[in-house]
Short mmCIF file of C-alpha atoms in Angstrom, two decimals:
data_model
loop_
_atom_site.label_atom_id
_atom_site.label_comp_id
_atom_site.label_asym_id
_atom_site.label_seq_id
_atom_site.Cartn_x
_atom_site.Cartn_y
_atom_site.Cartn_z
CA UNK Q 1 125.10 -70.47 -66.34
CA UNK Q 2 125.98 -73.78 -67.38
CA UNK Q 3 123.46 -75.62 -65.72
CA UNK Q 4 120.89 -72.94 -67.03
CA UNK Q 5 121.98 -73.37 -70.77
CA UNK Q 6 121.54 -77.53 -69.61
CA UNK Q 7 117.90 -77.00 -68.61
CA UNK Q 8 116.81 -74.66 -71.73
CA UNK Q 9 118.11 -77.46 -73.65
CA UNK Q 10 116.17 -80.28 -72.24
CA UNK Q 11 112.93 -77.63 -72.29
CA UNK Q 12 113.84 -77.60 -76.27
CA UNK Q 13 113.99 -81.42 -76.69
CA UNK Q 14 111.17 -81.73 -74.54
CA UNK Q 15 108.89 -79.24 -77.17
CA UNK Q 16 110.53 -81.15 -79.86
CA UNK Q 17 109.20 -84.66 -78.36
CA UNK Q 18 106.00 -83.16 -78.03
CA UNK Q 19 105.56 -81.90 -81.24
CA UNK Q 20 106.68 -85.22 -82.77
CA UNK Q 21 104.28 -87.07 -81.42
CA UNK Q 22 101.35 -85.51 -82.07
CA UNK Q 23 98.97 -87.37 -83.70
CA UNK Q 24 98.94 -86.60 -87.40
CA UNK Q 25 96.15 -89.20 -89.02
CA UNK Q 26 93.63 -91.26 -87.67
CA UNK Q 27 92.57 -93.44 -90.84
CA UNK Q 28 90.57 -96.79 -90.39
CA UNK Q 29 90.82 -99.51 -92.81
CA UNK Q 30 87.96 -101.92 -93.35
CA UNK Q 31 89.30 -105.07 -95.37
CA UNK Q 32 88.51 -108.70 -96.47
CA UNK Q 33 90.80 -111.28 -94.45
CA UNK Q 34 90.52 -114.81 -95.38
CA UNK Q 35 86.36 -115.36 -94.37
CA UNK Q 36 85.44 -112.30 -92.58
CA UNK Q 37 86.29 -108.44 -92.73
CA UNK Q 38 88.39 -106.61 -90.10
CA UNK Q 39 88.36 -103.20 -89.01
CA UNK Q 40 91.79 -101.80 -88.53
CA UNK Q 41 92.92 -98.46 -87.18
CA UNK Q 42 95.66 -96.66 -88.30
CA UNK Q 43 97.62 -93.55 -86.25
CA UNK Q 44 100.39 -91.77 -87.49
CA UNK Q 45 102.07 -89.14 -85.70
CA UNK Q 46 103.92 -85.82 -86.78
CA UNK Q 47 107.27 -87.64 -87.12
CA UNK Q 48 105.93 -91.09 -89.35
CA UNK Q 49 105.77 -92.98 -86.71
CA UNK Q 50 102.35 -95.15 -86.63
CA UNK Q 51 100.62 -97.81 -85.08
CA UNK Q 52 97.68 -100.29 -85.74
CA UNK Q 53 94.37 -101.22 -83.94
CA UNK Q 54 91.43 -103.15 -84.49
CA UNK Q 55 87.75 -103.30 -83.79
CA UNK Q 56 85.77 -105.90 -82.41
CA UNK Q 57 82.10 -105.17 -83.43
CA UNK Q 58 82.20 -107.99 -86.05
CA UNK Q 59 79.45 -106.98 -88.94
CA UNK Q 60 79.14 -103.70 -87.70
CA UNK Q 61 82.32 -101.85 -88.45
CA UNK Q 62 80.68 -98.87 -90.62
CA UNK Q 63 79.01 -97.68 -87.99
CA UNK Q 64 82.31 -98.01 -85.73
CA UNK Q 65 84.61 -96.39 -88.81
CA UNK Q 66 82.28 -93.32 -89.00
CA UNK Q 67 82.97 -92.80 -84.74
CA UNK Q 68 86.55 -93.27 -85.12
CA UNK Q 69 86.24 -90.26 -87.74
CA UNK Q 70 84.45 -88.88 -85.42
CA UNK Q 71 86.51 -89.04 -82.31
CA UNK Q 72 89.44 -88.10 -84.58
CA UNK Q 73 88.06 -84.68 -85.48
CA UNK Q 74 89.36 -83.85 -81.69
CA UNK Q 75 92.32 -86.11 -81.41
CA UNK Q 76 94.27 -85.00 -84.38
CA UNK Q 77 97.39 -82.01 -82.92
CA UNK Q 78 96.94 -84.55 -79.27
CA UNK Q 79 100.26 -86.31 -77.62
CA UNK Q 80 99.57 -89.59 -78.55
CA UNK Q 81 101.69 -90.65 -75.08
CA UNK Q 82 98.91 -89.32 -73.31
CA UNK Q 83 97.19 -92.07 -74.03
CA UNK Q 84 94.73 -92.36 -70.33
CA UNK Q 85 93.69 -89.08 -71.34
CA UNK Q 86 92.72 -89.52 -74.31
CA UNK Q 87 90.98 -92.44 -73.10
CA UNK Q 88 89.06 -90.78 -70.90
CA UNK Q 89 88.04 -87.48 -73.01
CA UNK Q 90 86.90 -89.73 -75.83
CA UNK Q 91 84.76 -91.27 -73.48
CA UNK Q 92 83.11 -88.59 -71.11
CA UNK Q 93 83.02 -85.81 -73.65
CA UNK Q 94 79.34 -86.84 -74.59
CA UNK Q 95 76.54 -86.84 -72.44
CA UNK Q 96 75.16 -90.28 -74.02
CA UNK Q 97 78.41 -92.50 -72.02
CA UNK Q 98 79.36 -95.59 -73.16
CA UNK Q 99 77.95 -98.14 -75.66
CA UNK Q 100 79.27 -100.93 -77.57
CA UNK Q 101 79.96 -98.77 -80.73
CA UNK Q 102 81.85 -96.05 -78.84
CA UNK Q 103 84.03 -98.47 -76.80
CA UNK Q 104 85.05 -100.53 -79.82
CA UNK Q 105 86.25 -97.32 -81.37
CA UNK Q 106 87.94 -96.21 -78.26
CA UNK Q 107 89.37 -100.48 -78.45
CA UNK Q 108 91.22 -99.79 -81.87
CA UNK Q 109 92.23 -95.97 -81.17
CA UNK Q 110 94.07 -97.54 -77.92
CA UNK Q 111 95.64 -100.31 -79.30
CA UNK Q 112 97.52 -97.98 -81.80
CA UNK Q 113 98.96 -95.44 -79.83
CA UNK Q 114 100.19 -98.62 -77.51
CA UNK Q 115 101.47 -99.88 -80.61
CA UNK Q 116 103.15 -96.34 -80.92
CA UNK Q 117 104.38 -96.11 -77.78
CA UNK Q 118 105.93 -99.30 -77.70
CA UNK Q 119 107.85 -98.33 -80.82
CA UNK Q 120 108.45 -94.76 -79.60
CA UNK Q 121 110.42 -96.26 -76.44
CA UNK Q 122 111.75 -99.51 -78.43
CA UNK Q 123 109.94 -101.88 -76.09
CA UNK Q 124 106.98 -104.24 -76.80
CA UNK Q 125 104.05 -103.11 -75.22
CA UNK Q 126 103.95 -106.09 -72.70
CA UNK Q 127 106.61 -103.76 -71.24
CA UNK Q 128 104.62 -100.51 -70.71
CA UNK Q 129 101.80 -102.91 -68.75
CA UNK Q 130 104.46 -104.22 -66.20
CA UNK Q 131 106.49 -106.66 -67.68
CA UNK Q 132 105.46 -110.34 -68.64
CA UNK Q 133 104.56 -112.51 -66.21
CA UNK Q 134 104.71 -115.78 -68.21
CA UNK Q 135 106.61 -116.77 -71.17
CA UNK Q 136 104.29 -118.02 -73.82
CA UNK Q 137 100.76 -117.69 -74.13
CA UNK Q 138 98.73 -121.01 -73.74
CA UNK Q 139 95.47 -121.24 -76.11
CA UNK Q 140 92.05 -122.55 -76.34
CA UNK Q 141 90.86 -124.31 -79.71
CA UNK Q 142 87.59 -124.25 -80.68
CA UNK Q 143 85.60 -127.64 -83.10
CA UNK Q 144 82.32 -127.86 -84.76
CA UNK Q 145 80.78 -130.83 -86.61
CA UNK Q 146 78.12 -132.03 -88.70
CA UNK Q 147 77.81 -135.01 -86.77
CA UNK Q 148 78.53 -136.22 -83.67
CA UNK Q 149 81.44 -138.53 -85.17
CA UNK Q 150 82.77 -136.16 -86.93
CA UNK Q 151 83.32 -133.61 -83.85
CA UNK Q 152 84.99 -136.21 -82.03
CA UNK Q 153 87.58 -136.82 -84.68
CA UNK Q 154 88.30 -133.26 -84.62
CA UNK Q 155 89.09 -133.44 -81.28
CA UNK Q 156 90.92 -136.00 -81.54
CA UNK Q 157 93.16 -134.09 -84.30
CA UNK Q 158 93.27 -131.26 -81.64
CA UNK Q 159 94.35 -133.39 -78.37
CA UNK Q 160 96.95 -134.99 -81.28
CA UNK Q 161 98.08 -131.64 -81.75
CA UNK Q 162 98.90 -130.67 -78.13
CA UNK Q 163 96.02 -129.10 -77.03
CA UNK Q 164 94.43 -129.78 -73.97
CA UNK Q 165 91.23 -127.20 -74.10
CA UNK Q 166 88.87 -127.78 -76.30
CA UNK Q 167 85.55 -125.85 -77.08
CA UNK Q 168 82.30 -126.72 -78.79
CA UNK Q 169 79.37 -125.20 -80.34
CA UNK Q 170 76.19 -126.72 -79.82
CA UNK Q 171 75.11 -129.26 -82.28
CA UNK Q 172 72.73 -127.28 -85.37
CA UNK Q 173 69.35 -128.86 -85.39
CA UNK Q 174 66.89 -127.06 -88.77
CA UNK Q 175 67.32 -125.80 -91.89
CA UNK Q 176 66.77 -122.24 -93.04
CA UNK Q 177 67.96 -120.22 -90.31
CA UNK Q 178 65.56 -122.28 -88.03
CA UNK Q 179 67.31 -123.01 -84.28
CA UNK Q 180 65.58 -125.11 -82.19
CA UNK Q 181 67.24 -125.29 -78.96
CA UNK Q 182 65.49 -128.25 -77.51
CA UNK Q 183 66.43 -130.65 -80.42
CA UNK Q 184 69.95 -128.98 -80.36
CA UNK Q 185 70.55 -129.50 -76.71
CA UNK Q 186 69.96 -133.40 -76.93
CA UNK Q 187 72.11 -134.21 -79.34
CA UNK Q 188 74.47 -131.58 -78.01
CA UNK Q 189 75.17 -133.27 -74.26
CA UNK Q 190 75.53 -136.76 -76.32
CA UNK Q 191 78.58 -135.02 -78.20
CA UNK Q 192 80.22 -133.76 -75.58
CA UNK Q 193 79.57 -136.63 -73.23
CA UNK Q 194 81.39 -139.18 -76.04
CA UNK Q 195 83.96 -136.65 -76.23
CA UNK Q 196 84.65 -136.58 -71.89
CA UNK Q 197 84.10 -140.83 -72.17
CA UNK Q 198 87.35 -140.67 -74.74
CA UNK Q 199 89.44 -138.17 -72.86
CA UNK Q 200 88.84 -138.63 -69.98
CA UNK Q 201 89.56 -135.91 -67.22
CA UNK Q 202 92.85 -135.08 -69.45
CA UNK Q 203 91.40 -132.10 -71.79
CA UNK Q 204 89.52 -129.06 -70.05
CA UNK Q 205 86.11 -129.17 -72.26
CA UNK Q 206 84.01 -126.28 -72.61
CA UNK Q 207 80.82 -125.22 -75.08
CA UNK Q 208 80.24 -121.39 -76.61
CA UNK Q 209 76.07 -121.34 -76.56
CA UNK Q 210 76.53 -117.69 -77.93
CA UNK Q 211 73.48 -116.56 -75.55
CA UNK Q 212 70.97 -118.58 -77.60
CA UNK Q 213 69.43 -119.82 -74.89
CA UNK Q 214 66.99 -119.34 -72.00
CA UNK Q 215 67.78 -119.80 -68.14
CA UNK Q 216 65.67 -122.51 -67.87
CA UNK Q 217 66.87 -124.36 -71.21
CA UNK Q 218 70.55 -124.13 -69.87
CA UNK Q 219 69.48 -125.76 -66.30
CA UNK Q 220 68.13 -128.31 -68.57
CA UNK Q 221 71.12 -128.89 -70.83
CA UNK Q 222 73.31 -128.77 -67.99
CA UNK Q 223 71.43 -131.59 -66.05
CA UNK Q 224 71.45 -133.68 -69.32
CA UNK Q 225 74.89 -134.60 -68.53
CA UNK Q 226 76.92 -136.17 -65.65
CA UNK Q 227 78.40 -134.06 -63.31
CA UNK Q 228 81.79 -133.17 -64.36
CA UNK Q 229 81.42 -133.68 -68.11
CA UNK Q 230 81.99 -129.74 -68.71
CA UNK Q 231 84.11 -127.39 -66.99
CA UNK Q 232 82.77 -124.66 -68.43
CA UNK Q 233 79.60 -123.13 -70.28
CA UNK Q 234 79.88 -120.02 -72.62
CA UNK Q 235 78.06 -116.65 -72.90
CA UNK Q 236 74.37 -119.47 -72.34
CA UNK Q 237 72.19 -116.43 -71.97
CA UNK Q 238 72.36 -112.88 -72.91
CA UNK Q 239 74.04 -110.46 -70.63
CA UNK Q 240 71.67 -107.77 -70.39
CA UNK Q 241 70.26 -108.66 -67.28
CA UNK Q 242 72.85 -109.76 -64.56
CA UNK Q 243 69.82 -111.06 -62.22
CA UNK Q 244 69.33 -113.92 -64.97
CA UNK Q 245 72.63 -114.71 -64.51
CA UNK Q 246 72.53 -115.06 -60.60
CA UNK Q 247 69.18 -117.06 -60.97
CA UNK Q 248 71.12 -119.49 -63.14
CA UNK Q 249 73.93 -119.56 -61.29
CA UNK Q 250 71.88 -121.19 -58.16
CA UNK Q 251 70.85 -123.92 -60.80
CA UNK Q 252 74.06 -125.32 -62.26
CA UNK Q 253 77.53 -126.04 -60.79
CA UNK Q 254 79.21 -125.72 -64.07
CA UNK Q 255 81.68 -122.84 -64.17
CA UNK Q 256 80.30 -119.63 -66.53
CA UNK Q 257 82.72 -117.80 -69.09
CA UNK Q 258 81.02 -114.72 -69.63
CA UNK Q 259 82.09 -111.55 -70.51
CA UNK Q 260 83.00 -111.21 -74.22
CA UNK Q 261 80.03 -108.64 -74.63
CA UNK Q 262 81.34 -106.09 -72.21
CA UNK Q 263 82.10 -102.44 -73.19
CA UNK Q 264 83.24 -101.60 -70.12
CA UNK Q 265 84.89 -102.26 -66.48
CA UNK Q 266 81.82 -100.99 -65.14
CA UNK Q 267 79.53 -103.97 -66.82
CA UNK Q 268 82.38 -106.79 -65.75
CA UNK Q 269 82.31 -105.75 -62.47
CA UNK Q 270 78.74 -106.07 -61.65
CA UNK Q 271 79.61 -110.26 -62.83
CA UNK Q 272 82.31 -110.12 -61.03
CA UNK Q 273 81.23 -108.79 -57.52
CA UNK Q 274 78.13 -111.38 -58.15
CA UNK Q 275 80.10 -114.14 -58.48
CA UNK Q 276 77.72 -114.71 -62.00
CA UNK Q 277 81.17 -115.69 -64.13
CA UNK Q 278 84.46 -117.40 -62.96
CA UNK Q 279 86.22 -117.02 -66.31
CA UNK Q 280 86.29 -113.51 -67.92
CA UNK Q 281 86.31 -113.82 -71.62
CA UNK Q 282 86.96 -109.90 -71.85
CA UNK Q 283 88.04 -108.68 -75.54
CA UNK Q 284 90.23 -106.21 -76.16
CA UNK Q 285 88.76 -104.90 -78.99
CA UNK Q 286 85.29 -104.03 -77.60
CA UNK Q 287 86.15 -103.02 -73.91
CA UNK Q 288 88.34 -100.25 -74.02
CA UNK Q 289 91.74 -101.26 -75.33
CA UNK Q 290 94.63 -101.72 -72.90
CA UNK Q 291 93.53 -98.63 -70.55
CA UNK Q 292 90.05 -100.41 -70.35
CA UNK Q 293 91.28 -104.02 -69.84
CA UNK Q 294 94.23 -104.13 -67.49
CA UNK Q 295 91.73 -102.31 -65.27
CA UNK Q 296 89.32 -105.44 -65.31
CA UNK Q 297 92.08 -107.61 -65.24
CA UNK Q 298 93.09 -105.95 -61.96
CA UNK Q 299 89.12 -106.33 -61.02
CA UNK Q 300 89.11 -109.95 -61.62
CA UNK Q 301 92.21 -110.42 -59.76
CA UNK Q 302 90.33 -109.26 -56.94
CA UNK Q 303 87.67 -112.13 -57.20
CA UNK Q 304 90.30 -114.63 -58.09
CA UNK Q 305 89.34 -115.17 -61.29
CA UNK Q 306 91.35 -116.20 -64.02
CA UNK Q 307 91.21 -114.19 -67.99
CA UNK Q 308 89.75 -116.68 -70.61
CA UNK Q 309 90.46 -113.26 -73.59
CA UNK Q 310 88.14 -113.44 -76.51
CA UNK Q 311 90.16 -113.47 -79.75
CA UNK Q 312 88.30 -114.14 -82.65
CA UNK Q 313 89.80 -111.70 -85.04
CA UNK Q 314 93.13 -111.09 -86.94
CA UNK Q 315 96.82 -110.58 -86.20
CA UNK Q 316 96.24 -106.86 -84.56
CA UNK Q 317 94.01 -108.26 -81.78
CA UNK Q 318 96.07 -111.25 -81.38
CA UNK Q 319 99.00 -109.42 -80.97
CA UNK Q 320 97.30 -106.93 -78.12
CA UNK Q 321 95.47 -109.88 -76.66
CA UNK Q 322 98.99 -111.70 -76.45
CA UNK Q 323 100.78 -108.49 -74.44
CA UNK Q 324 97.43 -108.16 -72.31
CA UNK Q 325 98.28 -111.97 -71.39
CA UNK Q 326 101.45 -111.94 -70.97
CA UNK Q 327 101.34 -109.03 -68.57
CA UNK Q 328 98.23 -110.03 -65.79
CA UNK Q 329 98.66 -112.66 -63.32
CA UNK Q 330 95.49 -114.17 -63.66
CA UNK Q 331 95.37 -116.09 -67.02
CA UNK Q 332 94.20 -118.90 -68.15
CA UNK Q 333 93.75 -119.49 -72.03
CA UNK Q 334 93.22 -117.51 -75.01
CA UNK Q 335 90.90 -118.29 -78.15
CA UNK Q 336 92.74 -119.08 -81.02
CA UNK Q 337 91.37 -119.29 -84.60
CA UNK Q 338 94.44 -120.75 -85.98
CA UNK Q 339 94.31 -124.32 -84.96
CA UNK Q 340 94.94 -127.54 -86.85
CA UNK Q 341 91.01 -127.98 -87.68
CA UNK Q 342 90.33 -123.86 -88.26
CA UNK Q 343 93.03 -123.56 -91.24
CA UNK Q 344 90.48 -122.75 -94.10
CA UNK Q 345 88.94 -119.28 -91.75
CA UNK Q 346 92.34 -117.44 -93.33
CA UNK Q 347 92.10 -114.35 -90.49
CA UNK Q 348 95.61 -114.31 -90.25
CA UNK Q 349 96.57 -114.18 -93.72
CA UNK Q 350 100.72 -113.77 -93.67
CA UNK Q 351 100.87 -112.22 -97.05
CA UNK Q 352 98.88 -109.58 -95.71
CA UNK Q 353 100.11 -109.32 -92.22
CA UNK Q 354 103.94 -110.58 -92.60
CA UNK Q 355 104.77 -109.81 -88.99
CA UNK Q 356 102.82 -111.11 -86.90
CA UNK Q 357 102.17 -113.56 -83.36
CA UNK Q 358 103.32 -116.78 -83.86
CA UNK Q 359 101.59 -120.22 -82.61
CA UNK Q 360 103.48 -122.76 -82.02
CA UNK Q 361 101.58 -125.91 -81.14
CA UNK Q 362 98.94 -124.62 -78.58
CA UNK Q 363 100.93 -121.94 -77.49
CA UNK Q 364 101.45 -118.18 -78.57
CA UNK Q 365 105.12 -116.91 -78.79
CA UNK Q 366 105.92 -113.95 -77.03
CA UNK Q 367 107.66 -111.26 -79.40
CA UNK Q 368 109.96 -109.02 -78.04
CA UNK Q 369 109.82 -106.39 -81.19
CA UNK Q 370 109.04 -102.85 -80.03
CA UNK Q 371 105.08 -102.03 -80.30
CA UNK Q 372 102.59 -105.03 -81.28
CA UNK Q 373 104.96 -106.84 -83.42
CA UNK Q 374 102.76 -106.29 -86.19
CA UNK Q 375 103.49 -105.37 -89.41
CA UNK Q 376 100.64 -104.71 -92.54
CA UNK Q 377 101.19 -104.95 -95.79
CA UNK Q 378 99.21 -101.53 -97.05
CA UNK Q 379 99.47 -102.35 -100.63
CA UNK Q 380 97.51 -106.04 -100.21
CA UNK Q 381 94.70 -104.27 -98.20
CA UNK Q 382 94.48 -101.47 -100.31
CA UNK Q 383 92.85 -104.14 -102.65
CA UNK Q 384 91.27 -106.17 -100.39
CA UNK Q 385 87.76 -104.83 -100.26
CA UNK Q 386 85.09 -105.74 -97.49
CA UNK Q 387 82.27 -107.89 -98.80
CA UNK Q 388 78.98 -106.82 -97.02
CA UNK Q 389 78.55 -109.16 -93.84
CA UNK Q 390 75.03 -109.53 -92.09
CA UNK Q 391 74.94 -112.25 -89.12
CA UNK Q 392 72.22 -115.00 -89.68
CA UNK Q 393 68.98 -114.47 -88.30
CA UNK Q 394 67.89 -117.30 -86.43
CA UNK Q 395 64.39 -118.26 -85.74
CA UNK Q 396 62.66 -121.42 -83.40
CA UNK Q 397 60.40 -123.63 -85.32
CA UNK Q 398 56.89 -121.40 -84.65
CA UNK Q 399 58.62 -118.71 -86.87
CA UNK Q 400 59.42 -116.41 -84.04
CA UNK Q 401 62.79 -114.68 -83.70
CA UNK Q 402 65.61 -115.70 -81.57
CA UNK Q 403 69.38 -115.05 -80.53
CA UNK Q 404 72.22 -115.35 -82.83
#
């Protein structure tokens, strides 16, 4: 009798946990941080508890707002622990699959109920992935220049600072919106061999081309410099077309870090069984969330191939890119936009996100508060409106359109 009153009981508490943590609100939040806007998502469930995401389709975030509305028409009365389910209906329950717009809906909608989760249980989230596997997070910093001089001081400042992997953009050659990748390129490999002839082999260097370029224009750049001045190119071409990428990868020796563009574990893995990228700059925010990631973490891992996260964004991606980190074996750096010579971007605004990761030096502290470790100040963002954001629109010197 006793042990039947014992069991009704834990069938009560177990309706009661249930129905508390159904998912009450989905509500995303588009908002001015420092220079760009940022698309959080916010989930509350039946007893208050809530949670915070964020998108990654930068410039774009209306038309990833109106899916999370969308998705949340159907995820509102769900049990936001089931959180690979609701992965996977918000994914296969249209017969259009996938897409860049979906998944970075799908990116912030995980995130939160992580977040939630986390808090639920009173652990941080690098807890419900496995446990950390390091201590702090290292990071990447990133320098531009108007001159070649002026690049090198920067890096300078950076290696000052601690950090010992540095990333360039290529050099801008035009006016007007005009790119003209030939002109760049020069004067691009004479910036970043003067920055290997001062450092030596003690910095890891690397450049972000942002796809601007052609296969045969980044065989070109690349044999501009000695071997050994980079060790490693970004994103050079676009990713649409992974046979590009294995035709260029038969022309350079330079490592690729590719991967930042991916909406899925199905895209990555085509790069990765190729051999076509040795660094996966995977972002949390576009690919899936945690569900989606860890999976392509456990992918690369496979192919021996280290993380390199994308993490251009505010405090809410930092902090899931941070317990993503911590918790995969196969890690290298992570983008940061806070370094010494970054300051004046203001993404991570403490008066509007009080609580959030901390960088100390080059390195990311680990936070052991339950959830993200993430705290927004609703009142600040409730006045900070978005301003309307369209990327540049490059053209080449004839007046024909290229790659931002």
């Amino acid at each position: 009798m006793a042990d039947t009153a014992k069991h009704g009981s834990g069938v009560l508490a177990s309706s009661k946990d249930a129905q508390n943590a159904r998912i009450a609100e989905i509500r995303p939040v588009l908002v001015r941080v420092g220079k760009r806007n940022q698309l959080l998502v916010k989930i509350t469930t039946e007893d208050g508890l809530y949670g915070w995401g964020e998108s990654g389709l930068s410039s774009r975030e209306n038309s990833v707002a109106s899916t999370v509305d969308h998705f949340a028409d159907f995820l509102i009365g769900q049990d936001s622990r089931q959180i690979g389910r609701i992965w996977q209906e918000s994914y296969r329950s249209q017969y259009f699959e996938g897409g860049r717009v979906f998944t970075a809906a799908m990116s912030a909608i995980d995130i939160a109920l992580y977040d939630i989760l986390g808090k639920r249980l009173g652990v941080p989230v690098y807890q419900l992935l496995g446990g950390k596997q390091r201590d702090v997070i290292p990071s990447f910093a990133s320098c531009m220049g108007s001159s070649g001089e002026e690049l090198l001081e920067k890096a300078r400042i950076l290696v000052a600072a601690g950090w010992d992997c540095i990333r360039t953009y290529p050099s801008v050659s035009g006016e007007n919106d005009i790119f003209d990748p030939r002109a760049s390129l020069r004067q691009t490999a004479e910036e970043l061999i003067a920055i290997r002839e001062e450092f030596g082999r003690s910095i890891t260097l690397g450049i972000d081309l942002h796809h601007r370029l052609s296969v045969t224009e980044t065989a070109n750049f690349c044999a501009m410099m000695p071997r050994g001045t980079l060790d490693f190119i970004e994103e050079p071409i676009r990713a649409e077309n992974p046979d590009a990428y294995a035709t260029l990868r038969t022309m350079t020796d330079i490592p690729f870090a590719v991967g930042e563009e991916f909406a899925s574990k199905w895209e990555a893995g085509r790069f990765l069984d190729a051999g076509m990228t040795q660094y996966m700059r995977l972002d949390i925010c576009n690919i899936g969330g945690f569900t989606e990631a860890m999976k392509v973490a456990g992918w690369c891992e496979r192919h021996y191939v280290d993380l390199m996260p994308h993490n251009p964004l505010g405090p809410v991606c930092t902090a899931a890119t941070m317990h993503m980190s911590a918790a995969v074996p196969n890690f290298s750096w992570v983008e940061t936009r806070q370094s010494v010579v970054e300051q004046d971007l203001g993404f991570h605004d403490p008066a509007i996100f009080p609580v959030q990761p901390k960088l100390e030096g080059p390195v990311y502290l680990l936070s052991d508060a339950p959830g993200l470790g993430v705290e927004v100040n609703e009142d600040l963002i409730a006045g900070a409106s978005p301003e309307h954001v369209e990327p540049p629109h490059l053209r080449r010197p004839d007046g024909s359109v290229t790659n931002w």
